[in-house]
mmCIF file of C-alpha atoms in Angstrom:
data_model
loop_
_atom_site.group_PDB
_atom_site.id
_atom_site.type_symbol
_atom_site.label_atom_id
_atom_site.label_comp_id
_atom_site.label_asym_id
_atom_site.label_seq_id
_atom_site.Cartn_x
_atom_site.Cartn_y
_atom_site.Cartn_z
ATOM 1 C CA MET A 8 3.903 -9.622 -24.230
ATOM 2 C CA VAL A 9 4.798 -5.942 -24.635
ATOM 3 C CA PHE A 10 3.763 -5.308 -21.022
ATOM 4 C CA ARG A 11 5.925 -8.144 -19.702
ATOM 5 C CA ASN A 12 8.988 -7.087 -21.691
ATOM 6 C CA LYS A 13 8.683 -3.561 -20.297
ATOM 7 C CA GLY A 14 8.543 -4.871 -16.740
ATOM 8 C CA PHE A 15 5.092 -3.505 -15.903
ATOM 9 C CA SER A 16 3.361 -4.908 -12.824
ATOM 10 C CA LEU A 17 0.013 -6.693 -13.103
ATOM 11 C CA HIS A 18 -1.731 -3.657 -11.624
ATOM 12 C CA GLU A 19 -0.131 -1.329 -14.199
ATOM 13 C CA ARG A 20 -1.002 -3.665 -17.062
ATOM 14 C CA GLU A 21 -4.636 -3.893 -16.010
ATOM 15 C CA ALA A 22 -4.880 -0.126 -15.600
ATOM 16 C CA TYR A 23 -3.441 0.648 -19.039
ATOM 17 C CA VAL A 24 -5.601 -1.939 -20.791
ATOM 18 C CA LYS A 25 -8.706 -0.625 -19.040
ATOM 19 C CA GLN A 26 -7.984 2.940 -20.154
ATOM 20 C CA LEU A 27 -7.278 1.959 -23.742
ATOM 21 C CA LYS A 28 -9.726 -0.780 -24.677
ATOM 22 C CA ASP A 29 -12.884 1.339 -24.764
ATOM 23 C CA GLU A 30 -11.384 4.387 -26.432
ATOM 24 C CA LEU A 31 -8.789 3.189 -28.937
ATOM 25 C CA SER A 32 -8.856 0.785 -31.869
ATOM 26 C CA LEU A 33 -5.823 -0.199 -33.911
ATOM 27 C CA ARG A 34 -7.872 -0.094 -37.105
ATOM 28 C CA LYS A 35 -9.689 3.159 -36.443
ATOM 29 C CA TYR A 36 -6.974 5.128 -34.684
ATOM 30 C CA SER A 37 -6.312 8.463 -36.405
ATOM 31 C CA SER A 38 -5.224 12.016 -35.643
ATOM 32 C CA GLN A 39 -8.873 12.870 -35.037
ATOM 33 C CA THR A 40 -9.156 9.996 -32.573
ATOM 34 C CA ARG A 41 -6.124 11.329 -30.779
ATOM 35 C CA LYS A 42 -7.603 14.820 -30.557
ATOM 36 C CA SER A 43 -10.764 13.341 -29.067
ATOM 37 C CA TYR A 44 -8.683 11.356 -26.598
ATOM 38 C CA VAL A 45 -6.747 14.450 -25.572
ATOM 39 C CA TYR A 46 -10.069 16.177 -24.972
ATOM 40 C CA ILE A 47 -11.041 13.316 -22.651
ATOM 41 C CA ILE A 48 -7.804 13.781 -20.703
ATOM 42 C CA GLU A 49 -8.332 17.519 -20.355
ATOM 43 C CA SER A 50 -11.915 16.930 -19.186
ATOM 44 C CA CYS A 51 -10.909 14.670 -16.297
ATOM 45 C CA LYS A 52 -11.670 16.164 -12.899
ATOM 46 C CA SER A 53 -9.128 14.062 -11.033
ATOM 47 C CA LYS A 54 -5.406 14.559 -11.638
ATOM 48 C CA SER A 55 -4.769 10.870 -10.994
ATOM 49 C CA THR A 56 -7.321 9.943 -13.686
ATOM 50 C CA MET A 57 -5.731 12.441 -16.079
ATOM 51 C CA ARG A 58 -2.301 10.896 -15.488
ATOM 52 C CA SER A 59 -3.690 7.406 -16.021
ATOM 53 C CA PHE A 60 -5.198 8.364 -19.396
ATOM 54 C CA TYR A 61 -2.055 10.284 -20.350
ATOM 55 C CA PHE A 62 0.312 7.359 -19.727
ATOM 56 C CA ALA A 63 -2.076 4.938 -21.454
ATOM 57 C CA LEU A 64 -1.997 7.092 -24.598
ATOM 58 C CA LYS A 65 1.791 7.475 -24.378
ATOM 59 C CA PHE A 66 2.223 3.727 -23.988
ATOM 60 C CA PHE A 67 -0.036 3.083 -26.997
ATOM 61 C CA HIS A 68 2.056 5.352 -29.233
ATOM 62 C CA GLU A 69 5.483 4.153 -28.157
ATOM 63 C CA ASN A 70 4.852 0.416 -27.716
ATOM 64 C CA ILE A 71 1.962 -0.444 -30.032
ATOM 65 C CA LEU A 72 2.315 2.042 -32.902
ATOM 66 C CA ASN A 73 6.110 2.214 -32.447
ATOM 67 C CA GLU A 74 6.216 5.944 -32.990
ATOM 68 C CA LYS A 75 7.379 8.906 -30.959
ATOM 69 C CA PHE A 76 4.745 10.315 -28.647
ATOM 70 C CA VAL A 77 4.346 14.043 -29.239
ATOM 71 C CA GLU A 78 2.930 15.757 -26.187
ATOM 72 C CA ILE A 79 -0.045 17.945 -27.057
ATOM 73 C CA ILE A 80 -0.834 18.670 -23.441
ATOM 74 C CA PRO A 81 1.551 18.845 -20.465
ATOM 75 C CA LEU A 82 1.620 15.949 -18.044
ATOM 76 C CA PRO A 83 -0.554 16.879 -15.036
ATOM 77 C CA LYS A 84 1.393 16.816 -11.808
ATOM 78 C CA SER A 85 0.495 14.178 -9.270
ATOM 79 C CA ASN A 86 -1.575 15.393 -6.351
ATOM 80 C CA HIS A 87 -0.103 12.948 -3.849
ATOM 81 C CA LYS A 88 -0.071 14.338 -0.342
ATOM 82 C CA LEU A 89 2.925 13.975 1.915
ATOM 83 C CA PRO A 90 2.463 11.180 4.473
ATOM 84 C CA ILE A 91 1.578 12.177 8.023
ATOM 85 C CA VAL A 92 4.470 11.377 10.343
ATOM 86 C CA LEU A 93 3.975 10.771 14.053
ATOM 87 C CA SER A 94 6.595 11.780 16.573
ATOM 88 C CA ARG A 95 8.183 9.226 18.918
ATOM 89 C CA LYS A 96 6.280 10.794 21.787
ATOM 90 C CA GLU A 97 2.949 10.411 19.985
ATOM 91 C CA ILE A 98 3.658 6.781 19.111
ATOM 92 C CA LYS A 99 4.627 6.020 22.714
ATOM 93 C CA GLU A 100 1.415 7.648 23.949
ATOM 94 C CA MET A 101 -0.696 5.638 21.487
ATOM 95 C CA ILE A 102 0.801 2.377 22.726
ATOM 96 C CA THR A 103 0.501 3.402 26.388
ATOM 97 C CA VAL A 104 -3.210 4.319 26.255
ATOM 98 C CA THR A 105 -4.119 1.108 24.409
ATOM 99 C CA ASN A 106 -5.324 -1.408 27.005
ATOM 100 C CA ASN A 107 -6.106 -4.342 24.724
ATOM 101 C CA ILE A 108 -2.885 -6.358 24.667
ATOM 102 C CA ASN A 109 -3.458 -7.591 21.095
ATOM 103 C CA HIS A 110 -4.017 -4.055 19.864
ATOM 104 C CA LYS A 111 -0.954 -2.887 21.765
ATOM 105 C CA LEU A 112 1.102 -5.619 20.093
ATOM 106 C CA LEU A 113 -0.239 -4.632 16.681
ATOM 107 C CA LEU A 114 0.763 -0.998 17.187
ATOM 108 C CA MET A 115 4.244 -2.095 18.198
ATOM 109 C CA PHE A 116 4.649 -4.137 15.030
ATOM 110 C CA LEU A 117 3.538 -1.164 12.949
ATOM 111 C CA TYR A 118 5.715 1.447 14.599
ATOM 112 C CA TYR A 119 8.596 -0.395 16.271
ATOM 113 C CA ALA A 120 9.148 -2.908 13.464
ATOM 114 C CA GLY A 121 7.994 -0.596 10.662
ATOM 115 C CA LEU A 122 5.691 -3.177 9.095
ATOM 116 C CA ARG A 123 3.009 -2.332 6.547
ATOM 117 C CA LEU A 124 -0.666 -3.191 6.941
ATOM 118 C CA ASN A 125 -0.630 -6.361 4.823
ATOM 119 C CA GLU A 126 2.637 -7.474 6.393
ATOM 120 C CA VAL A 127 1.052 -7.288 9.846
ATOM 121 C CA ARG A 128 -2.078 -9.107 8.666
ATOM 122 C CA ASN A 129 -0.040 -11.985 7.287
ATOM 123 C CA LEU A 130 2.340 -12.407 10.219
ATOM 124 C CA LEU A 131 2.529 -15.943 11.586
ATOM 125 C CA TRP A 132 3.924 -16.962 14.941
ATOM 126 C CA THR A 133 6.468 -19.042 13.039
ATOM 127 C CA ASP A 134 7.769 -15.795 11.504
ATOM 128 C CA ILE A 135 8.987 -14.643 14.916
ATOM 129 C CA ASP A 136 12.379 -15.821 16.141
ATOM 130 C CA LEU A 137 12.712 -14.668 19.751
ATOM 131 C CA ASP A 138 16.107 -16.303 20.231
ATOM 132 C CA ARG A 139 17.693 -14.515 17.287
ATOM 133 C CA GLU A 140 15.473 -11.475 17.856
ATOM 134 C CA ILE A 141 14.309 -11.195 14.264
ATOM 135 C CA ILE A 142 11.051 -11.158 12.280
ATOM 136 C CA HIS A 143 10.757 -12.926 8.922
ATOM 137 C CA VAL A 144 8.514 -10.699 6.806
ATOM 138 C CA LYS A 145 7.287 -12.926 3.990
ATOM 139 C CA ILE A 146 4.970 -10.520 2.193
ATOM 140 C CA ALA A 147 6.744 -7.225 1.715
ATOM 141 C CA LYS A 148 6.582 -4.537 -0.971
ATOM 142 C CA GLY A 149 7.754 -5.899 -4.293
ATOM 143 C CA ASP A 150 7.109 -9.532 -3.227
ATOM 144 C CA LYS A 151 10.538 -9.676 -1.593
ATOM 145 C CA HIS A 152 11.182 -11.312 1.749
ATOM 146 C CA ARG A 153 13.041 -9.338 4.360
ATOM 147 C CA ILE A 154 14.250 -9.645 7.928
ATOM 148 C CA VAL A 155 13.414 -7.086 10.598
ATOM 149 C CA PHE A 156 15.079 -6.920 13.991
ATOM 150 C CA LEU A 157 12.869 -7.159 17.079
ATOM 151 C CA HIS A 158 12.643 -4.068 19.221
ATOM 152 C CA PRO A 159 13.354 -4.972 22.897
ATOM 153 C CA LYS A 160 9.917 -3.743 24.027
ATOM 154 C CA LEU A 161 8.208 -5.691 21.253
ATOM 155 C CA ARG A 162 10.104 -8.831 22.196
ATOM 156 C CA GLU A 163 9.166 -8.348 25.842
ATOM 157 C CA LEU A 164 5.461 -8.158 25.004
ATOM 158 C CA LEU A 165 5.646 -11.182 22.705
ATOM 159 C CA CYS A 166 6.819 -13.298 25.641
ATOM 160 C CA TYR A 167 3.333 -12.967 27.176
ATOM 161 C CA PHE A 168 1.875 -15.011 24.307
ATOM 162 C CA GLU A 169 3.807 -18.241 24.872
ATOM 163 C CA ASP A 170 0.650 -20.377 25.129
ATOM 164 C CA ASN A 171 -1.000 -19.055 21.961
ATOM 165 C CA ARG A 172 1.709 -19.259 19.328
ATOM 166 C CA LYS A 173 -0.188 -20.931 16.501
ATOM 167 C CA GLY A 174 -1.226 -19.653 13.074
ATOM 168 C CA PHE A 175 -1.697 -15.956 12.423
ATOM 169 C CA ILE A 176 -0.669 -13.572 15.182
ATOM 170 C CA PHE A 177 -3.632 -11.239 14.824
ATOM 171 C CA ILE A 178 -6.987 -13.010 14.831
ATOM 172 C CA SER A 179 -10.461 -11.963 15.958
ATOM 173 C CA GLN A 180 -12.542 -13.621 18.681
ATOM 174 C CA ARG A 181 -14.124 -15.689 15.919
ATOM 175 C CA GLY A 182 -10.728 -17.043 14.999
ATOM 176 C CA LYS A 183 -10.422 -15.104 11.750
ATOM 177 C CA ARG A 184 -7.460 -13.024 10.670
ATOM 178 C CA TYR A 185 -7.797 -9.267 11.198
ATOM 179 C CA ASP A 186 -9.059 -7.496 8.099
ATOM 180 C CA LYS A 187 -7.606 -4.216 6.834
ATOM 181 C CA ARG A 188 -10.469 -2.140 8.192
ATOM 182 C CA THR A 189 -10.032 -3.541 11.701
ATOM 183 C CA ILE A 190 -6.333 -2.682 11.752
ATOM 184 C CA GLN A 191 -6.957 0.848 10.519
ATOM 185 C CA GLN A 192 -9.689 1.280 13.150
ATOM 186 C CA ILE A 193 -7.334 0.178 15.932
ATOM 187 C CA VAL A 194 -4.860 2.871 14.877
ATOM 188 C CA THR A 195 -7.622 5.485 14.597
ATOM 189 C CA ASN A 196 -8.997 4.671 18.056
ATOM 190 C CA SER A 197 -5.532 4.939 19.595
ATOM 191 C CA THR A 198 -4.929 8.368 18.061
ATOM 192 C CA LYS A 199 -8.298 9.572 19.370
ATOM 193 C CA LYS A 200 -7.515 8.376 22.893
ATOM 194 C CA THR A 201 -4.286 10.351 22.922
ATOM 195 C CA GLY A 202 -5.960 13.429 21.456
ATOM 196 C CA ILE A 203 -3.740 13.393 18.360
ATOM 197 C CA ASP A 204 -5.395 15.622 15.786
ATOM 198 C CA LYS A 205 -4.016 13.824 12.724
ATOM 199 C CA LYS A 206 -5.594 11.520 10.183
ATOM 200 C CA VAL A 207 -3.147 8.643 10.389
ATOM 201 C CA THR A 208 -3.121 6.048 7.619
ATOM 202 C CA ILE A 209 -1.028 2.908 7.292
ATOM 203 C CA LEU A 210 1.016 1.927 4.251
ATOM 204 C CA LEU A 211 -0.828 -0.943 2.588
ATOM 205 C CA ASN A 212 2.023 -2.883 0.948
#
């Protein structure tokens, strides 16, 4: 209930519980336990793991014990890397060198419509409105629906698929929806063909 009242996502709730359940006990928690827990945090090799433990301990103090959390160690800074951004020229080259029409269409959805990986995977033909030139994105970040305008070149390519507008847009030869690995591989192959020396990743959600 505490998690829900604080507005934590399911992923955050699971992460905090996982960090706490094996190390802390409401009956046995003491200053010595805390010192041991701080030692665990300081011993973590990964900054992301350190931050996870740190916030779990902070949450335990403030929301379970209802007491002020006194920082014994400084919060380790996140080691997130800045995303790699492709230029318009590089994106155009990637689409141009891609011969497979389905792969070309996928790249256009990613870069012309700005869709994320899971949004592309879940696209249905019924989500595309060619007359109004819009895309209904049903699974977007934060579980919110949104509308994206169709780029003229993307709309032009979509017109070639008039006879196959059923179900998911991106399916394999076996009739199954593209998995995440396949989509990432399509992007990787396109960057290699153009000679782009960048490790390009796609936003998941």
